[in-house]
Coordinates of C-alpha atoms and ligand atoms in Angstrom, one line a residue:
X1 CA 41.0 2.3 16.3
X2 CA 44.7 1.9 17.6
X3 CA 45.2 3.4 21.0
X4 CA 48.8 3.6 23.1
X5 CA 49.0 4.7 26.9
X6 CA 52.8 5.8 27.4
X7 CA 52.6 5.2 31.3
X8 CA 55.2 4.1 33.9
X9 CA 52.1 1.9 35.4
X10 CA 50.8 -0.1 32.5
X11 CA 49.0 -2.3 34.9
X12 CA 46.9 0.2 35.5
X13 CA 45.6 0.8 32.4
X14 CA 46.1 -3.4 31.4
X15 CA 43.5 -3.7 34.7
X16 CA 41.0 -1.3 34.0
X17 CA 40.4 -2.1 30.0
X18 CA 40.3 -5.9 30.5
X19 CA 36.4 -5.8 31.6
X20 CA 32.8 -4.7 30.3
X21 CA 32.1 -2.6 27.0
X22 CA 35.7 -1.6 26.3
X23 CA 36.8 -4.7 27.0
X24 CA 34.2 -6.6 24.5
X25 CA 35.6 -4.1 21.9
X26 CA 38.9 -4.9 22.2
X27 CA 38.3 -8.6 22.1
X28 CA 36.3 -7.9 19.0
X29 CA 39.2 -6.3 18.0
X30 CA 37.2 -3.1 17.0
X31 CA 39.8 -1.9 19.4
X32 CA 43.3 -2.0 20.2
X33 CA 44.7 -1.0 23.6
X34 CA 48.2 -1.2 23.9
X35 CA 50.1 0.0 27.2
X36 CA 53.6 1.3 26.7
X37 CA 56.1 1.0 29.8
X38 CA 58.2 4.3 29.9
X39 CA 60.6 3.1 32.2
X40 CA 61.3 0.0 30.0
X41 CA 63.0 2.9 27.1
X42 CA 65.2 4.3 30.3
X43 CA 68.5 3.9 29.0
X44 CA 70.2 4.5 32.5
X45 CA 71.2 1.1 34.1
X46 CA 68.9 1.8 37.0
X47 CA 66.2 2.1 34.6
X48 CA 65.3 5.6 36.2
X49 CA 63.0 7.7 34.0
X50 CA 63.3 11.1 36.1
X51 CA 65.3 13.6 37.4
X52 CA 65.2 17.5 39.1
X53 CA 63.7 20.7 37.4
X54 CA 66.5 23.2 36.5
X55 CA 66.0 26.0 38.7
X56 CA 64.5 24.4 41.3
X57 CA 61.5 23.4 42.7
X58 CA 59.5 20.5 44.4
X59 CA 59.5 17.0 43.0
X60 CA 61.1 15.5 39.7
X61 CA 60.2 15.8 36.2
X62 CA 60.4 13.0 33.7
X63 CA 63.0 13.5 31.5
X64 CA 62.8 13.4 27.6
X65 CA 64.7 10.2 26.2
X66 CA 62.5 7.6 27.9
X67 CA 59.2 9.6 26.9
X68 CA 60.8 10.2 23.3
X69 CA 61.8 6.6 23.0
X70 CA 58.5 5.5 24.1
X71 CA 56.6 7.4 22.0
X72 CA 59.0 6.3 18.7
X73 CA 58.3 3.0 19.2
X74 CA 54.6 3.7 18.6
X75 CA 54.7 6.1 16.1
X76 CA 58.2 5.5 14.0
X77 CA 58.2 9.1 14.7
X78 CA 55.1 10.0 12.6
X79 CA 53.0 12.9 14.2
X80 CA 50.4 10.4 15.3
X81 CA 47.6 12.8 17.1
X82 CA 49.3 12.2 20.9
X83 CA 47.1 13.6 23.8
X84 CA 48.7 14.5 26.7
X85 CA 47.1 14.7 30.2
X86 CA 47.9 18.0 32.2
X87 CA 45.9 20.0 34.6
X88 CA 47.0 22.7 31.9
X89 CA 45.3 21.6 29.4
X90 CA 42.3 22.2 27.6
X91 CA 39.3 20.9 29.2
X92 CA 37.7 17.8 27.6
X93 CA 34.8 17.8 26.6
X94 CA 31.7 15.9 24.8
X95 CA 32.8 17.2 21.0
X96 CA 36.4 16.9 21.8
X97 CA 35.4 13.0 22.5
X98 CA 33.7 13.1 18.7
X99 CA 37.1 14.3 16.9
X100 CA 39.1 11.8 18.7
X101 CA 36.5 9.3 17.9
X102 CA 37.6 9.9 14.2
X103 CA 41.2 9.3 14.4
X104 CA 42.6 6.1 13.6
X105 CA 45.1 5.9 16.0
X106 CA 45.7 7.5 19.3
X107 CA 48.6 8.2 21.4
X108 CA 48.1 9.4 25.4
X109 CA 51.4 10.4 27.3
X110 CA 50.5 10.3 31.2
X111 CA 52.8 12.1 33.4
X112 CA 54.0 11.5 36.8
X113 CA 55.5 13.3 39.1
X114 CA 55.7 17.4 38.7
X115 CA 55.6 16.7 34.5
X116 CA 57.6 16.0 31.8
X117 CA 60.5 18.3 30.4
X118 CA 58.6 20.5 27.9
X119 CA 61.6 19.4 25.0
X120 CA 60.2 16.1 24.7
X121 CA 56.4 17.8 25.2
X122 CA 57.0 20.1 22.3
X123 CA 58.5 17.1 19.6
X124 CA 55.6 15.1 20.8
X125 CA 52.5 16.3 21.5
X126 CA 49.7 17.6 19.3
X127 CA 47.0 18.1 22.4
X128 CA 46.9 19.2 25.8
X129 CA 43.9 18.1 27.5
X130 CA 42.5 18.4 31.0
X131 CA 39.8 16.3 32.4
X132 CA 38.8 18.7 35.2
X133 CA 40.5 22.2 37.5
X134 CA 42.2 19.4 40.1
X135 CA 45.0 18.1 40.3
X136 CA 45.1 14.2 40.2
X137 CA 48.6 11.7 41.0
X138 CA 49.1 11.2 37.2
X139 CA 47.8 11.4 34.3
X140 CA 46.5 7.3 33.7
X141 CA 43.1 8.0 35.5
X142 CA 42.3 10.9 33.1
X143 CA 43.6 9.0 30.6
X144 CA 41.2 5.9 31.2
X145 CA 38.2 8.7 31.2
X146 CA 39.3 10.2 27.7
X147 CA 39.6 6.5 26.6
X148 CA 36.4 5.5 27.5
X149 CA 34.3 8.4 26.7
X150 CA 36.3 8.3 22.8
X151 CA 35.6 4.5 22.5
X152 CA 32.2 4.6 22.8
X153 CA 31.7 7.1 20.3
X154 CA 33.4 4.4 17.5
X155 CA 31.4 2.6 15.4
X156 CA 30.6 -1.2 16.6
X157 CA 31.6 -0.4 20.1
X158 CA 28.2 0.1 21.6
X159 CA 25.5 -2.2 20.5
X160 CA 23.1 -0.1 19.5
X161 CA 23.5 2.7 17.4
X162 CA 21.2 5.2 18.7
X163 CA 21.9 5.2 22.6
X164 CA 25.6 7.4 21.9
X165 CA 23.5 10.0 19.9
X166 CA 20.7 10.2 22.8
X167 CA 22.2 11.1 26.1
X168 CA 23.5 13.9 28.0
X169 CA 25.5 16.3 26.5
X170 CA 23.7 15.7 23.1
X171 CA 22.4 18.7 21.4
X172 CA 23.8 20.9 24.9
X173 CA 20.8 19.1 27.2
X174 CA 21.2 16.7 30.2
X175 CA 19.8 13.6 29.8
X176 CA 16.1 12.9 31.3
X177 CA 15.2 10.7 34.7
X178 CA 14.3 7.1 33.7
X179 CA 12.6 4.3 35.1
X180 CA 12.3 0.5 35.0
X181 CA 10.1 -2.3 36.2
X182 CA 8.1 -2.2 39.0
X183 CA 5.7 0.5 38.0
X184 CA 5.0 1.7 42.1
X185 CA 8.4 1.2 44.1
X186 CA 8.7 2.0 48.0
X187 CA 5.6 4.0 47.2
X188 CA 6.7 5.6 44.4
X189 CA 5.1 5.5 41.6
X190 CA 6.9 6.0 37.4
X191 CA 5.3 8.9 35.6
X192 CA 2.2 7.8 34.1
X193 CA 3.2 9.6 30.0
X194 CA 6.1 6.4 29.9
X195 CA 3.5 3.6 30.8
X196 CA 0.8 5.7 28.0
X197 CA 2.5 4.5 24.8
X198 CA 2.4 7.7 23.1
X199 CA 5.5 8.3 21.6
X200 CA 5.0 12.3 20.9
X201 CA 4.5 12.4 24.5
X202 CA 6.7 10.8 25.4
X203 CA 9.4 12.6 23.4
X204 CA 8.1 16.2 24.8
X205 CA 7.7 15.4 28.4
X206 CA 11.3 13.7 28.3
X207 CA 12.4 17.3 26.4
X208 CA 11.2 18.8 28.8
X209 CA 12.6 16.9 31.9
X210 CA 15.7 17.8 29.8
X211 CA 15.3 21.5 29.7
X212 CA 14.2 21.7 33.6
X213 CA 17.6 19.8 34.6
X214 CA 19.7 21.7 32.3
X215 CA 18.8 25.3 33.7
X216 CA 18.8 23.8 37.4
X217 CA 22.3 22.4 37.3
X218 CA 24.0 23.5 34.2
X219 CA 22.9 27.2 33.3
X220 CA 25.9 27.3 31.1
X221 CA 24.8 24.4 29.0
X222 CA 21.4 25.8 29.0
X223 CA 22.4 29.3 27.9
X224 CA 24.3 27.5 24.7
X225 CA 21.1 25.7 24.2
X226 CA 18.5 28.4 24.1
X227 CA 20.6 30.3 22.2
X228 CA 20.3 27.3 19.4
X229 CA 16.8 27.3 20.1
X230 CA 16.6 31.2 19.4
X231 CA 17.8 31.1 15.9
X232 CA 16.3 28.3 15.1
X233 CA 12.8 30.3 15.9
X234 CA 14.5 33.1 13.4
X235 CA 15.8 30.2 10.4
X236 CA 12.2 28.5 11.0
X237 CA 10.9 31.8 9.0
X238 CA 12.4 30.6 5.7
X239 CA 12.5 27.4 6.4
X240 CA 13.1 26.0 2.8
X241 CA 16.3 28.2 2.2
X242 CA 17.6 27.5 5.8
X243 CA 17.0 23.7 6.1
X244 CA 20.4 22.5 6.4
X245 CA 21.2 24.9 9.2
X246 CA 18.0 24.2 10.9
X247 CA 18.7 20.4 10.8
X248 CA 22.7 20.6 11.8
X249 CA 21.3 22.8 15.3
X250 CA 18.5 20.7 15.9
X251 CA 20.2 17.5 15.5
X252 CA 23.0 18.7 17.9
X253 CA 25.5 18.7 15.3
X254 CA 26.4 22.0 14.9
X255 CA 27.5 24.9 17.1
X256 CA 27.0 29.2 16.3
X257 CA 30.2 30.3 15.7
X258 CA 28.1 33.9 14.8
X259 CA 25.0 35.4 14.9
X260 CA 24.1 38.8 14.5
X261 CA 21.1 39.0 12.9
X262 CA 20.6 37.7 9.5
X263 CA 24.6 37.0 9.8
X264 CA 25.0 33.6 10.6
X265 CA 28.2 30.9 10.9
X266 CA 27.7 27.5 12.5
X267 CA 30.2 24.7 12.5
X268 CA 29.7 20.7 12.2
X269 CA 32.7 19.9 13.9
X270 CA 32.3 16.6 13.7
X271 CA 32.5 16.4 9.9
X272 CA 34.4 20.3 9.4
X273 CA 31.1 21.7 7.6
X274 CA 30.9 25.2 8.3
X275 CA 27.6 27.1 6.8
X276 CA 27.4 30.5 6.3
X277 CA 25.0 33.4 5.4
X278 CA 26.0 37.0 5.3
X279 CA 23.4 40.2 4.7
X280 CA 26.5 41.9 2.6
X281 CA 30.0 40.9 1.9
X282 CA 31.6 43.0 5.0
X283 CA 30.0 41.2 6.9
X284 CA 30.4 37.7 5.3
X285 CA 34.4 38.9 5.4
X286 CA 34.2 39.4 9.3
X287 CA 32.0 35.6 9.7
X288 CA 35.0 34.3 7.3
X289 CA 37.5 35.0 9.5
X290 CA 35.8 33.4 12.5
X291 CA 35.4 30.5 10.6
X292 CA 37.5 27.3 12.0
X293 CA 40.7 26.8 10.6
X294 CA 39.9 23.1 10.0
X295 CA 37.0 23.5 8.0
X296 CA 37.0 21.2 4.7
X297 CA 34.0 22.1 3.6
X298 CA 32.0 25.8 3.6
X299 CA 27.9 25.8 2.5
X300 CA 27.5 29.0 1.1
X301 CA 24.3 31.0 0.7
X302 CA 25.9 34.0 -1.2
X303 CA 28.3 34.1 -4.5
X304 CA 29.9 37.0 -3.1
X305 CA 31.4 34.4 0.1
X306 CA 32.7 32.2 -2.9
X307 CA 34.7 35.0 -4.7
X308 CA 36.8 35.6 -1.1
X309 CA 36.7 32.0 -0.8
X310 CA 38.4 30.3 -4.1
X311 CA 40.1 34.1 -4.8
X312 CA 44.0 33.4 -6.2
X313 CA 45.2 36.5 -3.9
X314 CA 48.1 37.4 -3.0
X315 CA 50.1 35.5 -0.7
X316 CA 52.6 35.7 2.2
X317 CA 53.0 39.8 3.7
X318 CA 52.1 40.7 0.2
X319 CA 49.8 44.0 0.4
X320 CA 46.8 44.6 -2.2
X321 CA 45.3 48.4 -2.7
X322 CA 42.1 49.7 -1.7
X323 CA 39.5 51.5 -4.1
X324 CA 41.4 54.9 -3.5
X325 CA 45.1 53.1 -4.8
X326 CA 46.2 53.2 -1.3
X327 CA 48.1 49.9 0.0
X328 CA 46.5 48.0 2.7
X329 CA 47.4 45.3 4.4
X330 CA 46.1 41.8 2.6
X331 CA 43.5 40.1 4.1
X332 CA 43.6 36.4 3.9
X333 CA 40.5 35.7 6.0
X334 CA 41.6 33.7 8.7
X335 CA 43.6 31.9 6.2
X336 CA 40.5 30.8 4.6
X337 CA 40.7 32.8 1.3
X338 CA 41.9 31.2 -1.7
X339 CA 41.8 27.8 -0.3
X340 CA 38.4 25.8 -1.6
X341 CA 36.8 25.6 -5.1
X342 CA 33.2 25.8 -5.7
X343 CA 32.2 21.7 -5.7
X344 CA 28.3 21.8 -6.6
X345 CA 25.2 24.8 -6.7
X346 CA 22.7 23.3 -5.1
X347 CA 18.8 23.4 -4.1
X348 CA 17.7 22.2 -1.1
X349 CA 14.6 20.0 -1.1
X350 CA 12.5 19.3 2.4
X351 CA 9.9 16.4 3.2
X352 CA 8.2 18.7 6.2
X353 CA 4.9 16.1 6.4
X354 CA 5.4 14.3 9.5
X355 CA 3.7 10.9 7.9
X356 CA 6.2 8.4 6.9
X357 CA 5.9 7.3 3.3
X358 CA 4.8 4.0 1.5
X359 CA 7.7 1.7 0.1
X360 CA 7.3 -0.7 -2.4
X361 CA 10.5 -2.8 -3.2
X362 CA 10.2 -4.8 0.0
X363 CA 14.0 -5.6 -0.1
X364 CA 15.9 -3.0 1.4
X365 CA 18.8 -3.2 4.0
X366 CA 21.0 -1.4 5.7
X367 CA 24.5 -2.3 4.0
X368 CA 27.7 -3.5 5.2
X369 CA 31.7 -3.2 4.6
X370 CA 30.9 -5.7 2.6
X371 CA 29.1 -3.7 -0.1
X372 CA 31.7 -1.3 0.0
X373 CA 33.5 -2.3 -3.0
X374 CA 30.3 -2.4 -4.9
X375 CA 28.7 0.9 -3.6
X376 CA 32.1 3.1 -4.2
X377 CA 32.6 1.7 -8.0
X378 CA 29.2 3.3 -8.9
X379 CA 29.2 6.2 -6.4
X380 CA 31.9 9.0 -8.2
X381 CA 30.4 11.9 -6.5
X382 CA 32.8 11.5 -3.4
X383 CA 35.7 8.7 -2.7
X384 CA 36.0 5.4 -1.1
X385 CA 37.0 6.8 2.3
X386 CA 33.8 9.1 2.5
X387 CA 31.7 5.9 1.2
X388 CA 32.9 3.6 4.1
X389 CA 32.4 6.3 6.6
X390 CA 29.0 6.1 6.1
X391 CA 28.5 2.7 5.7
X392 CA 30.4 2.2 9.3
X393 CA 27.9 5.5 10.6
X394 CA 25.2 2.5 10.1
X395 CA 23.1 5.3 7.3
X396 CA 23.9 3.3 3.8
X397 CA 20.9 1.3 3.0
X398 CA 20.5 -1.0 -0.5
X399 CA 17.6 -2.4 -2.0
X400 CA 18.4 -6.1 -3.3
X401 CA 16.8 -8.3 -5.8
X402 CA 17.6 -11.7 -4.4
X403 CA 21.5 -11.5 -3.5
X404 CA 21.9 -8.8 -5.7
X405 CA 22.4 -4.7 -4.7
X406 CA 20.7 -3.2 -7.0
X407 CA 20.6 0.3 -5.9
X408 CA 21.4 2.3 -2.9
X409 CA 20.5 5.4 -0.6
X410 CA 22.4 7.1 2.3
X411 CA 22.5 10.5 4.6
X412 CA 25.6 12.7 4.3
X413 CA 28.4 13.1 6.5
X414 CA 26.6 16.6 7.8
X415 CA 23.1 15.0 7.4
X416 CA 21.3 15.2 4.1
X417 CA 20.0 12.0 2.3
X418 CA 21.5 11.4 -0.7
X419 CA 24.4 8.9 -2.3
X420 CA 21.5 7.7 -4.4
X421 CA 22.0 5.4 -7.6
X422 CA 20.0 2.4 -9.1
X423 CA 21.5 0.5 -11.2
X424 CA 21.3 0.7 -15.5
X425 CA 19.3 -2.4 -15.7
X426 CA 17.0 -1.9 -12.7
X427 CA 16.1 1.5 -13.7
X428 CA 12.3 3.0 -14.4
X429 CA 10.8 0.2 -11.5
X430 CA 10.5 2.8 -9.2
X431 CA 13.7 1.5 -7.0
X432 CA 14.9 5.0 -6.5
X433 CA 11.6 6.2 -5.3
X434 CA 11.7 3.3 -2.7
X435 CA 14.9 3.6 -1.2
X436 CA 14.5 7.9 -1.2
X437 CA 11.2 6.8 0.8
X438 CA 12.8 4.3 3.3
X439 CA 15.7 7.0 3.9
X440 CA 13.0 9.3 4.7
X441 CA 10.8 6.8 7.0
X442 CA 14.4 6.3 8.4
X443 CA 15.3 10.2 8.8
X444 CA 11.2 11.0 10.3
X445 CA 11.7 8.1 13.0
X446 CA 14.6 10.4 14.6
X447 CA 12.6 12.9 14.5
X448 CA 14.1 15.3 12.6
X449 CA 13.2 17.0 9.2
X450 CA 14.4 14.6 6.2
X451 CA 16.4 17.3 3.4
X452 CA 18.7 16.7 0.2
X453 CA 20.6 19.1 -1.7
X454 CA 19.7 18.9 -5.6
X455 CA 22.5 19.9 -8.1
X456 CA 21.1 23.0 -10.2
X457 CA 20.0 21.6 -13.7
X458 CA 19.5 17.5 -12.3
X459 CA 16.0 17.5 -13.7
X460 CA 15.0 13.7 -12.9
X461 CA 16.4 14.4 -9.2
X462 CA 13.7 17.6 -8.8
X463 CA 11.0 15.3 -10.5
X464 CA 11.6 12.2 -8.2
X465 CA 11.9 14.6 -5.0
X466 CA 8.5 15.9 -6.1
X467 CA 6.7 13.1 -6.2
X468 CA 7.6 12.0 -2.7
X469 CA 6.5 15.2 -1.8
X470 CA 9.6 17.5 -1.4
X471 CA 9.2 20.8 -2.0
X472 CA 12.4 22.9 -3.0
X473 CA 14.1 25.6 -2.1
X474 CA 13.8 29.0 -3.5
X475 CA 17.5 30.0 -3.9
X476 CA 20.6 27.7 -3.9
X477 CA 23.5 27.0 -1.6
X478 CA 27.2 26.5 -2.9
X479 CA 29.7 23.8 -1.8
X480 CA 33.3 24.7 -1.8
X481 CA 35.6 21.5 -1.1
X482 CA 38.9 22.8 0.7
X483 CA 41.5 22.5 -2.7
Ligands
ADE1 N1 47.0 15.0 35.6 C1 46.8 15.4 36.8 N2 45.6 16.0 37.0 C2 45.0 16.0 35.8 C3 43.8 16.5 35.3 N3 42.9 17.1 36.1 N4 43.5 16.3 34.0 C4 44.4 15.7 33.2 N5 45.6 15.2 33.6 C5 45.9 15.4 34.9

């Protein structure tokens, strides 16, 4: 990831990056930190970058061309995403850290002074951001905050791929107390449940730690989480049909966007997967236009949601009529209607056993860019892009005969296994029953509840998920791609 700093202190920003985890990743040039001098663009001969508010008021405002400059010589003048930090801004925030983290190149614009003339603001920026409700001296501290908490969240940065996944703000809970060696210090002693070994434990008195903190010193957070937890209880009841939503909550991915009910919209921001059920199509229409306007991706429960939602209708202030030939204003849906074509009608299959499963090809590892070339030619499903996202997300794995990939397994961008495929000449050894099970081993060791959606009619998928014990849905889900 490229990142600029338009500052007037770049020394600031050189300072602060040059150390520790950032630092590493920019030297492993898995980052790119570049700080831009505003006051070098200044084209007055005193170099001065600001300059008094029309209409009056305390302090100066920087003025347009140095910022504008500034920000061209990054950019070419491309909307690049450009951040910029302001006490007006929205506040930052754990999944607004995840989006960034997705970008390839970022642009923040730190302001000094009383601001910056809203002209150059408007051509500029594409987010406001604030880091907190006080005011600071400028905007490179915030900056540096918004840096740091996006950085980590990019593939290679950390070490290890599972501590950015398992800390506070994941899943809406504050991370739980923990405690190193010596076992008794200054009298006290660490809970006995982390010395015991038992994993399951473990993992429900750290939960519950979780829980306790969370309603003591965040009741907001704790409100959003319970009310995850709620309808997770009420999805738990068909399980089979609600699997994917049940996972996306659970797994802290996804937000409620709706729920009323059996009415339910939740949102994977981090990939733009929004899933939907409706009791009736009124009320799918009302979820539809709640739904983000970013979404790329809808999982459908109900046809009726994929007539509004690949409709040609008409466009613009154009008015359709009602049953009774009255004209009424045309509904688009929150923009949403028309726009995405029905990709795949799937089932969903679940592995609900908690025991991991036996693999036999002893060969299998997780892949690298590497592989990429090798994995997208016989992968047609999705593109090379979405391949290489998930190879970088660490969650590609390949089973090998010597050198040789000869067939490989991965979880989805919102979280089912899939991206299966063994090769021609490798087939009927049971390779694709190994590398499903490993994915699955891989999936139960988080935790979580391994799933795959099923393409109505792929018989040799359904027999291959039943033999490793999946059972399958009772009705389908639709995936509509955005056109
Ligand atoms: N600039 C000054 N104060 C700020 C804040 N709280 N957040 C972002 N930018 C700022």
């Amino acid at each position: 990831m490229k990142i600029h700093i338009l500052t007037l202190f770049p020394e600031m920003i050189e300072g602060c990056f040059k150390s520790s985890i950032i630092g590493r990743a920019a030297q492993k040039e898995i980052l790119s930190l570049h700080a831009v001098d505003i006051r070098e663009y200044s084209t007055d001969k005193h170099k001065k970058v600001d300059d008094y508010p029309y209409g009056g008021g305390a302090g100066m405002l920087l003025q347009a061309q140095p910022v504008y400059d500034a920000w061209k010589s990054v950019t070419g003048g491309e909307r690049v995403r450009t951040v910029y930090l302001t006490p007006q801004g929205v506040p930052f925030s754990q999944n607004m850290a995840a989006e960034l983290a997705e970008e390839p190149e970022l642009v923040f614009l730190c302001g000094h002074y009383e601001g910056i003339d809203q002209r150059v603001l408007e051509e500029t920026v594409t987010d406001y951001v604030s880091i907190g409700d006080y005011v600071l001296t400028g905007g490179e501290l915030p900056a540096m905050v918004m840096i740091d908490a996006v950085a980590r969240l990019v593939p290679g940065v950390l070490g290890n791929d599972s501590s950015a996944e398992e800390e506070s703000f994941f899943n809406d809970l504050l991370e739980y107390p923990q405690y190193t060696r010596p076992e008794v210090w200054h009298g006290r002693k660490a809970p006995e449940v982390l010395l015991s070994g038992d994993h399951r434990r473990i993992t429900q008195w750290r939960l519950e730690q979780s829980e306790h903190l969370t309603e003591k010193v965040r009741p907001d957070l704790y409100g959003r989480y319970e009310r995850k937890q709620r309808l997770v209880g009420q999805l738990l009841k068909d399980k089979r049909n609600h699997i994917h939503m049940i996972e996306s909550l659970r797994r802290g991915r996804a937000e409620i966007i709706w729920w009323e009910g059996e009415d339910i919209l939740i949102y994977d921001r981090k990939c733009a997967v929004c899933m939907i059920t409706a009791s009736s199509r009124k009320a799918g229409e009302k979820m539809l236009e709640l739904a983000p306007a970013e979404t790329e991706t809808f999982v459908s429960s109900q046809e009726y949601l994929n007539e509004i939602l690949c409709a040609d209708g008409p466009t613009g202030a154009q008015r359709e009529q009602d049953a009774c030939g009255n004209s009424a204003v045309f509904r688009d849906f929150g923009g949403h209607r028309g726009r995405y074509e029905v990709h795949s009608q799937c089932y969903q299959f679940l592995y609900t056993p908690k025991v991991p499963l036996p693999v036999k090809h002893k060969d299998i590892r997780k892949l690298t860019l590497e592989h990429l070339d090798s994995v997208s030619g016989h992968y047609s499903y999705e593109g090379r892009e979405y391949v290489e996202g998930r190879i970088r997300e660490g969650v590609m794995y390949g089973a090998f005969v010597g050198d040789l990939l000869v067939g490989f397994v991965g979880m989805h961008n919102e979280g089912s296994l899939g991206l299966l495929h063994v090769a021609d000449a490798y087939r009927r050894q049971g390779i694709a029953v190994s590398l499903e099970a490993y994915m699955i081993n891989r999936i139960l060791e988080k935790g979580w509840i391994p799933y795959g959606h099923v393409i109505v009619g792929n018989e040799m998928s359904f027999a291959l998920q039943e033999k490793l014990g999946l059972y399958r849905s009772s009705r389908t889900v639709w995936w509509l791609e955005r056109k």
